mmCIF file of C-alpha atoms in Angstrom:
data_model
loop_
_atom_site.group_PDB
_atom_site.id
_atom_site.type_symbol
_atom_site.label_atom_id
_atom_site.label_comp_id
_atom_site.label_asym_id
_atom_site.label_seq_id
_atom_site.Cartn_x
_atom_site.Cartn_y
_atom_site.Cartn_z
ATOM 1 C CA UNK A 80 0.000 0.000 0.000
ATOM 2 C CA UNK A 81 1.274 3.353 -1.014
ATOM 3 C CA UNK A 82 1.939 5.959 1.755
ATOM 4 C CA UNK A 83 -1.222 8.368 2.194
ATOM 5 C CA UNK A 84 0.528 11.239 3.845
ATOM 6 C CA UNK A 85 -1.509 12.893 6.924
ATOM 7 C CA UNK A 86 -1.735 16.616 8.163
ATOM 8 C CA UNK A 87 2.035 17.770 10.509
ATOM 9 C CA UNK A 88 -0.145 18.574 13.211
ATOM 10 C CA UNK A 89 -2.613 16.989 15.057
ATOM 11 C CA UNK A 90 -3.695 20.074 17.570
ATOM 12 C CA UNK A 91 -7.537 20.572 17.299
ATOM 13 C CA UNK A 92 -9.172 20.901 20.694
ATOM 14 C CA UNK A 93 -11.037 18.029 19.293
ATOM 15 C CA UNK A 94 -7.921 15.611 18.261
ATOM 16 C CA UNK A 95 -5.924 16.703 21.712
ATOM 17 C CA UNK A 96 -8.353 16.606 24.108
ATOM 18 C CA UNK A 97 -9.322 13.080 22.561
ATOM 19 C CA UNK A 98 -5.245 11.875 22.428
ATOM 20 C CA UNK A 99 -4.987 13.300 26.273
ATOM 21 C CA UNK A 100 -7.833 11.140 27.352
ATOM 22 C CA UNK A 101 -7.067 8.064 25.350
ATOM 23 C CA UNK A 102 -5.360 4.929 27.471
ATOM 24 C CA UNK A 103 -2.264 4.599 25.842
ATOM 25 C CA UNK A 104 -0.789 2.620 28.318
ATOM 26 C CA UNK A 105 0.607 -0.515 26.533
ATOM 27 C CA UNK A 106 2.622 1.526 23.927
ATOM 28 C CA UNK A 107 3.938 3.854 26.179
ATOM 29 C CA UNK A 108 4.690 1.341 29.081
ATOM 30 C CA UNK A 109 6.483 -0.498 26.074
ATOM 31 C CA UNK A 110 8.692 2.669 24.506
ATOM 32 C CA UNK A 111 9.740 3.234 28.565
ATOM 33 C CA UNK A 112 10.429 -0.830 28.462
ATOM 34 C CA UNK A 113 12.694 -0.847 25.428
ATOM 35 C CA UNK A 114 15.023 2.393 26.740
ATOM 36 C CA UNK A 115 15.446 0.558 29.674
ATOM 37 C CA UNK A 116 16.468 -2.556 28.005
ATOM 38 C CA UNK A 117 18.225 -0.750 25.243
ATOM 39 C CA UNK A 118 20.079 1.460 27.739
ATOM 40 C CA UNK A 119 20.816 -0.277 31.111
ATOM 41 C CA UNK A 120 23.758 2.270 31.786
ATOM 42 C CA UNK A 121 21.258 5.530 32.004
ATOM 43 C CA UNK A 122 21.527 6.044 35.658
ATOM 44 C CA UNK A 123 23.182 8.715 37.098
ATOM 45 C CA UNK A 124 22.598 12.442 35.410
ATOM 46 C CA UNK A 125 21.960 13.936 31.537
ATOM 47 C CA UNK A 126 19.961 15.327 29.307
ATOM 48 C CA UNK A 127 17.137 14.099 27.422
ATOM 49 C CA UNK A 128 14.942 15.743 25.019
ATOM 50 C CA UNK A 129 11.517 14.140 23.736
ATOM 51 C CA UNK A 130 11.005 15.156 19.828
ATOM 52 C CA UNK A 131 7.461 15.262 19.321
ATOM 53 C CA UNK A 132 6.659 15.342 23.277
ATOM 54 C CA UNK A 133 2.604 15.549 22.536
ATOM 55 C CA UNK A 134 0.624 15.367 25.498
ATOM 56 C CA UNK A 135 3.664 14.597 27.975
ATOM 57 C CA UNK A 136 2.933 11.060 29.163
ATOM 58 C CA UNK A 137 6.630 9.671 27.914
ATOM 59 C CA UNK A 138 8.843 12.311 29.090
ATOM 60 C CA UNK A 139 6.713 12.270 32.736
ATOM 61 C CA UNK A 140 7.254 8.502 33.345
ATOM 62 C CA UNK A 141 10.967 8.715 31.856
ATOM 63 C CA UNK A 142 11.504 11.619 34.250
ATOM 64 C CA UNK A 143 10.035 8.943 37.013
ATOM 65 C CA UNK A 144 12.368 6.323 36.076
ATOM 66 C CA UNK A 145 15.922 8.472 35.608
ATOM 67 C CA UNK A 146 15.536 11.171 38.312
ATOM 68 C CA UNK A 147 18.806 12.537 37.991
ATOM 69 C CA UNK A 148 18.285 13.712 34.240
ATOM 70 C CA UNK A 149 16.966 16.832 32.960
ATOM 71 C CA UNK A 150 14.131 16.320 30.341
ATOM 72 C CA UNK A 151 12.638 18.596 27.718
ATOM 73 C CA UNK A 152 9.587 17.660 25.887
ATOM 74 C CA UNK A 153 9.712 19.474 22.109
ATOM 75 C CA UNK A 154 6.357 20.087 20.407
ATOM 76 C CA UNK A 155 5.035 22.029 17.342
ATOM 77 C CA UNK A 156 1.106 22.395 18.606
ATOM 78 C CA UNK A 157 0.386 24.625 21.379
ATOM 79 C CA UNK A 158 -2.972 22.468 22.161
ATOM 80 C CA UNK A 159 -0.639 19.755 22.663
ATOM 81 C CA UNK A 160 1.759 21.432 24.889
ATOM 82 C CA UNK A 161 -0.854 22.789 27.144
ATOM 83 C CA UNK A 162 -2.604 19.535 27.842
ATOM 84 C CA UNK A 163 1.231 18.344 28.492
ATOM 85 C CA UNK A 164 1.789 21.394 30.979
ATOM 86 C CA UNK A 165 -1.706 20.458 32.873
ATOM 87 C CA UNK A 166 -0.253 17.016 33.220
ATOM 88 C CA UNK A 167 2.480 18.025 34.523
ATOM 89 C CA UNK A 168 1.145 20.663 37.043
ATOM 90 C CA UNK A 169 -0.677 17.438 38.530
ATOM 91 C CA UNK A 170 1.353 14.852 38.071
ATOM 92 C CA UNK A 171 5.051 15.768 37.977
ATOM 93 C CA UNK A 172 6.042 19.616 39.698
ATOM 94 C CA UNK A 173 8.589 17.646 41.221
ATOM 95 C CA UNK A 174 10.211 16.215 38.430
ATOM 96 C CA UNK A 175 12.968 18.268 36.206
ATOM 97 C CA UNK A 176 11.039 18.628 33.387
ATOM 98 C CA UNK A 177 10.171 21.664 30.906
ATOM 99 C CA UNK A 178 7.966 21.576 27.696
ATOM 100 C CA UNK A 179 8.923 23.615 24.828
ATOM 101 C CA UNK A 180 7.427 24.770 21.170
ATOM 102 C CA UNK A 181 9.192 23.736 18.195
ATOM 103 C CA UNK A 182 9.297 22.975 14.666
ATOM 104 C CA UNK A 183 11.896 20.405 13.554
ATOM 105 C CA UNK A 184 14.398 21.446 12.321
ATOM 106 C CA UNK A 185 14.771 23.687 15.352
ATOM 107 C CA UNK A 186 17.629 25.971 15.116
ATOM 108 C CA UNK A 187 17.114 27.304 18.947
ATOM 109 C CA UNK A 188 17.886 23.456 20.696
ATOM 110 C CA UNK A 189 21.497 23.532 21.002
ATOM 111 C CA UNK A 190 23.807 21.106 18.830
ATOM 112 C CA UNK A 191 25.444 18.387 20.671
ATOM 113 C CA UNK A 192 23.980 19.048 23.618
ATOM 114 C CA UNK A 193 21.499 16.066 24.680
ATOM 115 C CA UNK A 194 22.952 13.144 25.420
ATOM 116 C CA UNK A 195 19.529 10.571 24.944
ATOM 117 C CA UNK A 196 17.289 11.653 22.430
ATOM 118 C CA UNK A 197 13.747 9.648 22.004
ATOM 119 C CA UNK A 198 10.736 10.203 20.075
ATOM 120 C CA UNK A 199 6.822 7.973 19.686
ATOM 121 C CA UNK A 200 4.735 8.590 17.001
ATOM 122 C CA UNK A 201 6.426 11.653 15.265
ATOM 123 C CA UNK A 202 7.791 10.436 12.057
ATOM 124 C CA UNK A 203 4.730 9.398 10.362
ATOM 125 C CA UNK A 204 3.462 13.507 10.930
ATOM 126 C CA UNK A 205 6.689 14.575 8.921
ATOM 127 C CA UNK A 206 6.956 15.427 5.158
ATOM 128 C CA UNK A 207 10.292 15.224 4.923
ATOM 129 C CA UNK A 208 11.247 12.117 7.389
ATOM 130 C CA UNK A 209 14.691 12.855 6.734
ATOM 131 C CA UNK A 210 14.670 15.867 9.531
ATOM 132 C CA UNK A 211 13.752 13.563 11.913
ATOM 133 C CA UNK A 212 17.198 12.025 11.907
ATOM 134 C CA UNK A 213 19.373 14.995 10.633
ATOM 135 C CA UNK A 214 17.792 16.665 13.676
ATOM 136 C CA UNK A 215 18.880 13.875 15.527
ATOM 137 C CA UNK A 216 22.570 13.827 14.384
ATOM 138 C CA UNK A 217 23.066 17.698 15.295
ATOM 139 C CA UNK A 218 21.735 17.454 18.295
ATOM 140 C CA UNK A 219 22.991 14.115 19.754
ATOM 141 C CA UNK A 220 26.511 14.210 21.889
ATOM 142 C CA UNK A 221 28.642 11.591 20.868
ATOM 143 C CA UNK A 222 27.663 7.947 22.267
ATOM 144 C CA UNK A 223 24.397 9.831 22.702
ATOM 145 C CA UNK A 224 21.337 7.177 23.368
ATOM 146 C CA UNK A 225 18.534 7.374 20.978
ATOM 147 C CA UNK A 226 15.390 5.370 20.806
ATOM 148 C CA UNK A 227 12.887 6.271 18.027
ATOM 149 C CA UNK A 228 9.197 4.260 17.574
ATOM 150 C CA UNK A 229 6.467 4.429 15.645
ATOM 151 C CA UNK A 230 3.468 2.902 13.554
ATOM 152 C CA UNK A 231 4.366 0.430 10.719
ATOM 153 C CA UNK A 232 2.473 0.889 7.744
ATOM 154 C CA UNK A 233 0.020 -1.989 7.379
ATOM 155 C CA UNK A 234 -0.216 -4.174 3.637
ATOM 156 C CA UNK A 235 -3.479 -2.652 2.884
ATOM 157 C CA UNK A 236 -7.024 -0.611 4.065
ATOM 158 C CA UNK A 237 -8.411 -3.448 5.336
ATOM 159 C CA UNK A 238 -5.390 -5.092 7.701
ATOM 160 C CA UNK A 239 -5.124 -1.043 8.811
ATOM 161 C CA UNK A 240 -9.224 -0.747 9.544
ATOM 162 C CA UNK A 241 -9.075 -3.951 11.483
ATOM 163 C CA UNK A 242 -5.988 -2.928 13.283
ATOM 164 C CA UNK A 243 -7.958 0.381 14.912
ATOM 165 C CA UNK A 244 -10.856 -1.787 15.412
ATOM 166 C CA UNK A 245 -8.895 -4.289 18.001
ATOM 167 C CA UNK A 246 -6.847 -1.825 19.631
ATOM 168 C CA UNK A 247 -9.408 1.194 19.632
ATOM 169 C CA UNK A 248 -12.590 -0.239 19.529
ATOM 170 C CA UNK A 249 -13.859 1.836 22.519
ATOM 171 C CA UNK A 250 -11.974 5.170 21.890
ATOM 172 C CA UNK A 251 -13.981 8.111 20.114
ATOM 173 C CA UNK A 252 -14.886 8.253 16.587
ATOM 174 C CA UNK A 253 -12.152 11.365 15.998
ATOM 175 C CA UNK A 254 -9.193 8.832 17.692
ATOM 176 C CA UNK A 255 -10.248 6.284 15.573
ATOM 177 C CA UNK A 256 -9.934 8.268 12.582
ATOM 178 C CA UNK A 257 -6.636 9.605 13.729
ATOM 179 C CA UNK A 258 -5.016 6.377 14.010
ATOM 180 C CA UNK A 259 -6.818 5.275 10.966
ATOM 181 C CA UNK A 260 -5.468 8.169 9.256
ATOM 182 C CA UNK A 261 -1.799 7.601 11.112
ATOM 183 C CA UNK A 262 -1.405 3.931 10.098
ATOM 184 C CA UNK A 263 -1.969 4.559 6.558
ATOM 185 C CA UNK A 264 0.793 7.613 6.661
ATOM 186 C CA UNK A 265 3.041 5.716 8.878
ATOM 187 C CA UNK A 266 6.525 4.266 7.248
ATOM 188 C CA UNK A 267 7.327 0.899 7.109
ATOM 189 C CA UNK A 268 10.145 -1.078 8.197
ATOM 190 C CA UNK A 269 12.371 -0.912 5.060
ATOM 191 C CA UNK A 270 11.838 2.701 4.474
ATOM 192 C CA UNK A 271 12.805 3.806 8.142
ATOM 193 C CA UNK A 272 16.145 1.516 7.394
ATOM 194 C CA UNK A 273 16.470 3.236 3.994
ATOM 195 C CA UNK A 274 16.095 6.811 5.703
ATOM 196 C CA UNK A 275 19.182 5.635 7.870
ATOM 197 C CA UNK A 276 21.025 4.708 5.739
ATOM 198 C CA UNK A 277 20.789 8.023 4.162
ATOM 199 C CA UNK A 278 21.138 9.987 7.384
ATOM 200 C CA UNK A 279 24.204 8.698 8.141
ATOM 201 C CA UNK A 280 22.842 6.644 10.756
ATOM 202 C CA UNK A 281 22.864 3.418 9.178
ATOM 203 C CA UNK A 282 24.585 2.073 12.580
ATOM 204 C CA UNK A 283 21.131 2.140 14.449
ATOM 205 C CA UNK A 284 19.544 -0.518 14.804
ATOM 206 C CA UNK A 285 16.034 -1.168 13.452
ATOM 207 C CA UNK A 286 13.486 -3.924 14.091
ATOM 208 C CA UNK A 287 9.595 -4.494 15.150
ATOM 209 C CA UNK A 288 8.362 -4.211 18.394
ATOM 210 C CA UNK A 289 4.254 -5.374 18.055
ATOM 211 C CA UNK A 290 2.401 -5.889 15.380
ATOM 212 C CA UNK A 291 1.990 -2.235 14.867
ATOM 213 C CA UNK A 292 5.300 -0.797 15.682
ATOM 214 C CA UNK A 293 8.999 -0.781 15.082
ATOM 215 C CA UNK A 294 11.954 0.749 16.624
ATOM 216 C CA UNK A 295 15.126 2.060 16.085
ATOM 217 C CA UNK A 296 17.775 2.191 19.191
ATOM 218 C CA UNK A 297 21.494 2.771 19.569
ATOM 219 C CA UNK A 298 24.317 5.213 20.635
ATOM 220 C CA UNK A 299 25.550 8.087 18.221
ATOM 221 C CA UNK A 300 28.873 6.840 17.351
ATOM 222 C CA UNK A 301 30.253 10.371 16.421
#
């Protein structure tokens, strides 16, 4: 099935209020499950930044599990970053984390200055895919951690339609839609490889996750 590209931003009232509220638990518990396999090292202190931060739920529970690092959640819709700023106003004041508006590629985030970089769910929103991981090259220290997911295109309509009816059978008609709508613009395995290759990143490693999702994880090697 041919790529159906989908809108950059998702930041209705409508669409974020819907993402905020929907139980994303298993994929999220799973991105938080793969850094920590992926990275067993990560204790002590650093810096993180979450590309594509959304609502906040990611960089809140990786601020949880590495309290020594300082975390900043990147976003390019204001709804977005406001539902992530509520969250964190109940959830997290304690935690050293700060939510910021951005476009990628951001010029104002300093260049080698983050030393884990992670991102859910962005790529598939991106035109270009390719500033995705150039971002992630200028921005990354060297031996810099980096853990990227997202949806895997599906063969065809119908493998996609009864994807969003197992996993979001109860969630409103306009999240149903949305992931609809993501799973047909998401990139598939070979094409996030191929986009590594060309990025210079070709040392990442890449491979599925679920049935809907693959990864890519490794260190920056320079």
């Amino acid at each position: 099935m041919e790529r159906r590209p989908e809108p950059e931003l998702m930041d209705s009232e409508a669409q974020t209020a819907a993402y905020a509220a929907a139980d994303f638990n298993e994929s999220n518990s799973l991105f938080t499950r793969l850094f920590a396999e992926s990275f067993p090292d990560c204790a002590g202190s650093g810096a993180m930044i979450d590309l594509g931060c959304g609502p906040g739920d990611i960089a809140l529970r990786m601020a949880r599990a590495y309290p020594g690092w300082r975390i900043t959640g990147l976003d390019a819709g204001e709804n977005m970053l406001r539902r992530a700023r509520e969250r964190f106003r109940s959830e997290g004041e304690a935690l050293d984390v700060t939510f910021k508006h951005g476009y990628l590629p951001d010029d104002s985030l300093e260049e080698a200055a983050w030393d884990a970089l992670i991102s859910n769910s962005l790529l598939h929103h991106l035109p270009d895919p390719l500033v995705l991981w150039h971002s992630i090259r200028r921005l990354a220290r060297p031996g810099a951690a980096v853990l990227v997911m997202d949806l895997c295109r599906p063969a065809g309509m119908a493998e996609a339609q009864a994807l969003v009816d197992h996993y979001a059978a109860d969630e409103p008609p306009v999240l149903r839609d949305d992931f609809y709508n993501s799973l047909l613009a998401a990139y598939t395995l070979d094409e996030v490889r191929d986009q590594l290759e060309k990025s210079g990143l070709a040392a990442l490693s890449a491979g599925m996750c679920s049935d809907r999702h693959w990864f890519v994880q490794g260190r920056i090697t320079d």
